[in-house]
Short mmCIF file of C-alpha atoms in Angstrom, two decimals:
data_model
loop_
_atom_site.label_atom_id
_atom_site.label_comp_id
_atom_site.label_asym_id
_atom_site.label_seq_id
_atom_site.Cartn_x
_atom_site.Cartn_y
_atom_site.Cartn_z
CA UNK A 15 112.31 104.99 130.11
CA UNK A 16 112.54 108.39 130.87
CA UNK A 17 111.08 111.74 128.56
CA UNK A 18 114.04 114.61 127.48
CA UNK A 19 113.90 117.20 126.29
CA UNK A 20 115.88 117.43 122.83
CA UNK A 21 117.33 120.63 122.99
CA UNK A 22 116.94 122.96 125.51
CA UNK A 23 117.44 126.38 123.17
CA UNK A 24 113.77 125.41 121.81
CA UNK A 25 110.94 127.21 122.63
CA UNK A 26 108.51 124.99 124.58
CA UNK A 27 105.56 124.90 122.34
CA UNK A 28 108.15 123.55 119.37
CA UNK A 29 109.66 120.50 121.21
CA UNK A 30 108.97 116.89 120.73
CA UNK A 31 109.64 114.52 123.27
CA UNK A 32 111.51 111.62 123.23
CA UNK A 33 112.19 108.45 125.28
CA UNK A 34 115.93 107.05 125.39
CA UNK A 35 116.35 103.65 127.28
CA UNK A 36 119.21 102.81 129.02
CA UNK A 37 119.85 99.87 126.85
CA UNK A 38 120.88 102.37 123.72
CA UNK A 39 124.63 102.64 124.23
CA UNK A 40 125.13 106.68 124.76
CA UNK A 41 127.73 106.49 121.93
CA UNK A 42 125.14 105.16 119.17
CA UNK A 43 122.37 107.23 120.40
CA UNK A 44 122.78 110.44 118.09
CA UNK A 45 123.83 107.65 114.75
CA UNK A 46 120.18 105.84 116.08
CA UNK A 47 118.01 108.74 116.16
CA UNK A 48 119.59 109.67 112.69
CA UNK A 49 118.74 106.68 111.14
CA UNK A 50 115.21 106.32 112.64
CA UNK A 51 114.03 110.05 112.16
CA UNK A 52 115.57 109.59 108.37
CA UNK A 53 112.97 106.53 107.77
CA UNK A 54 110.20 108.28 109.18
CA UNK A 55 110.78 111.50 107.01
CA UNK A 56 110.79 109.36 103.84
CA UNK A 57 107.98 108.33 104.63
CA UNK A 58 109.57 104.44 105.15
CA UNK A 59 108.06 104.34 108.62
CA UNK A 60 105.76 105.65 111.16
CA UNK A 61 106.08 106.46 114.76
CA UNK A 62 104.20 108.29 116.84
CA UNK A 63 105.24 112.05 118.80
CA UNK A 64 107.35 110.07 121.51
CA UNK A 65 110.71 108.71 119.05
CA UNK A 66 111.27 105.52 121.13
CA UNK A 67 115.22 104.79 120.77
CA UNK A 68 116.04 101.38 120.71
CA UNK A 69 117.11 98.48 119.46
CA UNK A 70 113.62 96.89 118.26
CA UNK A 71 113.05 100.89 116.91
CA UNK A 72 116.41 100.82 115.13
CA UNK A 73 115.94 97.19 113.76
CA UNK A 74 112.33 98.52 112.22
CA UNK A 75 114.42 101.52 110.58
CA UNK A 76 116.93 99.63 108.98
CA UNK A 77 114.46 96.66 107.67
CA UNK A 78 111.97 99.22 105.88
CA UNK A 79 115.37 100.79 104.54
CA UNK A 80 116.74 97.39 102.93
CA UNK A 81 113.23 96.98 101.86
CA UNK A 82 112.91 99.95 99.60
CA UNK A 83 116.59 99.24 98.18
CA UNK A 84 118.66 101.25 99.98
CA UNK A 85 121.92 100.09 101.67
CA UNK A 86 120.63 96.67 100.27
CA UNK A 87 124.34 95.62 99.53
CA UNK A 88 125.13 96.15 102.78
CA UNK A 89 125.48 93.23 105.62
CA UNK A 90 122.98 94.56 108.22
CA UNK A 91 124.26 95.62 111.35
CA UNK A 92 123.78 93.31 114.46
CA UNK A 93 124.69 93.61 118.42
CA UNK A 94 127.50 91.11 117.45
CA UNK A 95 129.49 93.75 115.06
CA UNK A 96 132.57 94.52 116.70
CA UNK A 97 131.95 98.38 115.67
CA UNK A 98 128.28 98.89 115.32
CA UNK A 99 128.91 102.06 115.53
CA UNK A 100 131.06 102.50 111.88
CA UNK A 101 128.00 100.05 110.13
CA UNK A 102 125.57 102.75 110.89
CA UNK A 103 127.16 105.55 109.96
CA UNK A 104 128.22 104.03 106.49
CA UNK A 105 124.31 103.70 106.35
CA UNK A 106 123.60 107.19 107.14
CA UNK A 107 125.62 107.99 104.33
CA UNK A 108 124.23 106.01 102.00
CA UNK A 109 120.57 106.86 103.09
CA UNK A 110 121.80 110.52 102.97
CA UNK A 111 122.51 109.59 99.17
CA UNK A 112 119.70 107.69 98.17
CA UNK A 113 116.37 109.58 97.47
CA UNK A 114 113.00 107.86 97.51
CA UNK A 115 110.57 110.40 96.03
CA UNK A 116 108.03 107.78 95.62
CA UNK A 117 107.34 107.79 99.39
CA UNK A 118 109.28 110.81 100.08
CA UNK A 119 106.37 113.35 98.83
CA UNK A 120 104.11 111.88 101.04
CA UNK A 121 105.45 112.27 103.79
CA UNK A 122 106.88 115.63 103.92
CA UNK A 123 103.31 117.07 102.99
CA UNK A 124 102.45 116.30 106.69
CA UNK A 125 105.42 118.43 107.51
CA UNK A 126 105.77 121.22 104.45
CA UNK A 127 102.50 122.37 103.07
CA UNK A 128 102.58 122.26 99.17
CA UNK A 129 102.96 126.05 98.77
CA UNK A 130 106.10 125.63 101.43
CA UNK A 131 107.42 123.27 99.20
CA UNK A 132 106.98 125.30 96.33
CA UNK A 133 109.16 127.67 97.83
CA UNK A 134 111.77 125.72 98.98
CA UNK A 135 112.35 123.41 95.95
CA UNK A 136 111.95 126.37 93.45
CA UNK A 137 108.98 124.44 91.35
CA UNK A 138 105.72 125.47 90.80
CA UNK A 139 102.96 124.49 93.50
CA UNK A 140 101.28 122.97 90.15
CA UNK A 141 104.53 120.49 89.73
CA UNK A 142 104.88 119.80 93.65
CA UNK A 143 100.99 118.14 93.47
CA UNK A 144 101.48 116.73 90.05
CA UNK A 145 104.85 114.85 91.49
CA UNK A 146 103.15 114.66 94.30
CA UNK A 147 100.52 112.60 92.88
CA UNK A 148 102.56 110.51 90.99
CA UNK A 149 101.24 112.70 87.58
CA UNK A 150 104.34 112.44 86.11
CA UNK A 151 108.20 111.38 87.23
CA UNK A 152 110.09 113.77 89.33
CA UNK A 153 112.82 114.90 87.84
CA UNK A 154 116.58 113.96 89.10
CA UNK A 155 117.05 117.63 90.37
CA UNK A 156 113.84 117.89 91.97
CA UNK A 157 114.13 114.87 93.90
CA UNK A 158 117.76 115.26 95.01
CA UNK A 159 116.27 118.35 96.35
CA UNK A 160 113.42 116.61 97.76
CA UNK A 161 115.45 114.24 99.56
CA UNK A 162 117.60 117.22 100.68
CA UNK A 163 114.41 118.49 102.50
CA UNK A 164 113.36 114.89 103.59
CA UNK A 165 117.00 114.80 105.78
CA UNK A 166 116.65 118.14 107.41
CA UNK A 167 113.42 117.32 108.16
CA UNK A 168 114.31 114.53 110.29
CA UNK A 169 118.03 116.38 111.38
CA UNK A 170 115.18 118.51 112.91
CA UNK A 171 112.98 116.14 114.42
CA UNK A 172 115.20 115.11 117.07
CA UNK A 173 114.63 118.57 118.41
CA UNK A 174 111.16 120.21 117.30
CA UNK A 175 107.53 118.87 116.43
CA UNK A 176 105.89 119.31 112.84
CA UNK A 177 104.95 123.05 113.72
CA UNK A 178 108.64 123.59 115.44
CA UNK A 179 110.36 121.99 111.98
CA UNK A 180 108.57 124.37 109.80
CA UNK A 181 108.92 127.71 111.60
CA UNK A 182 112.97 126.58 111.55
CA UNK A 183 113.27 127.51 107.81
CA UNK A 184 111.83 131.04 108.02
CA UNK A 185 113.37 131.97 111.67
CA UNK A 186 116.63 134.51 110.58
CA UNK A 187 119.94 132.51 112.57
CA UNK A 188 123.13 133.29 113.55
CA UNK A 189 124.91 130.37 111.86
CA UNK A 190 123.70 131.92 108.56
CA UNK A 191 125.36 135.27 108.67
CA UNK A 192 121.13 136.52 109.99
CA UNK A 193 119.97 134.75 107.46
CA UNK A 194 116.77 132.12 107.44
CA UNK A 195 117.44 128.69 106.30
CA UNK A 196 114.50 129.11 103.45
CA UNK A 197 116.95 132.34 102.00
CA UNK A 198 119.50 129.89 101.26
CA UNK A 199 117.39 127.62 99.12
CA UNK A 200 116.46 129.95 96.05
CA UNK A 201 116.00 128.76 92.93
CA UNK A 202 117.23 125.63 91.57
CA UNK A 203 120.07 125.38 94.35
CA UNK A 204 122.33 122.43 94.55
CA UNK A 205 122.84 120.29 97.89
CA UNK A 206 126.66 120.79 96.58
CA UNK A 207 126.49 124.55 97.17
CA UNK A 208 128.02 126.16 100.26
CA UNK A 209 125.17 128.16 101.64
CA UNK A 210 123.47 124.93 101.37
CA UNK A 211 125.63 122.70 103.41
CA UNK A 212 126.29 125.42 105.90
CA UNK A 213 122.04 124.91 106.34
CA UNK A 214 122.71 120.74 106.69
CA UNK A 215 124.79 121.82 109.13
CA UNK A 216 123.10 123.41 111.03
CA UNK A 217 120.07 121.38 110.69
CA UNK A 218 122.45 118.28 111.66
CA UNK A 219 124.22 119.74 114.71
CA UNK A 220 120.18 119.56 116.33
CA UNK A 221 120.38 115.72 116.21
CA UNK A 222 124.00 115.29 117.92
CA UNK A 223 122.83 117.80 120.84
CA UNK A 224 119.09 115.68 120.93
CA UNK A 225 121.09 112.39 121.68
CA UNK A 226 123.21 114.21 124.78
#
């Protein structure tokens, strides 16, 4: 299997590497890497800096998925579906739907530092370890939120490394009018509100260009 580079508008010290068999049909590549980088951001599974996209990889992603209870009332998708590729991306959606704070908090702590996270969800850094810590629930808001963050996180995985992800949401960009992505989210903002999705976005367009 051979290493890419993701994206090459990255600067070198923020890029992850990745290794894309040939088996991977090109046109499921960028739906793969969705759904993998998604489990690993919610803290549903592990991999290591080199993303490994395959089948066995993809398999692993959608098991720990149907094992936390998401997309379990869907028929999993096998090599024998004559459009694999529709199966997954009804997935993505419902992953994209479905927050997990339980494991979710976790996980993007090795990302977003607590005081990071504090800025971004518009809670106190008290709340973030208290939630964090399983101190009390996380609210609905706070975790739609959460999970918000968790699929940006891995929109930008498929392009930049753990230091690469977080310097993303304070670099000003061009998409955003000069704004940074971490200006958008102020206060208790909504993934329903426009400066919002114009962030997803952006954040999303990274994982169609890391499959090419």
């Amino acid at each position: 299997m051979d290493q890419v580079r993701r994206h090459s508008g990255v600067p070198e010290e923020d890029v992850a590497s990745v290794a894309v068999p040939t088996a991977l049909e090109p046109d499921l590549q960028a739906t793969a890497v969705r759904l993998i980088t998604r489990a690993e951001a919610m803290g549903l599974i592990a991999t290591d800096d080199l993303l490994t996209l395959s089948r066995s990889s993809l398999t692993a992603a959608l098991d720990a998925f149907f094992k936390a209870g998401i997309g379990r009332l869907l028929t999993k998708p096998t090599e024998a579906d004559e459009d694999l590729r529709s199966a997954l991306d009804l997935m993505n959606i419902v992953v994209e739907n479905s927050p997990n704070p339980d494991t979710e908090w976790e996980s993007l702590q090795r990302t977003l530092p607590p005081e990071v996270l504090t800025k971004l969800l518009g809670i106190s850094e008290s709340s973030v370890r208290r939630y964090a810590n399983h101190g009390r629930p996380t609210p609905q808001d706070v975790a739609v939120r959460l999970h918000w963050l968790a699929m940006r996180v891995a929109d930008l995985a498929g392009a930049y490394n753990r230091f690469g992800i977080l310097r993303w949401f304070d670099r000003p960009r061009r998409a955003l009018n000069g704004q940074s992505p971490s200006q958008r989210l102020t206060g208790t903002w909504s993934p329903d509100d426009h400066p919002v999705i114009e962030v997803a976005d952006l954040a999303a367009s990274l994982t169609a260009m890391s499959a090419t």
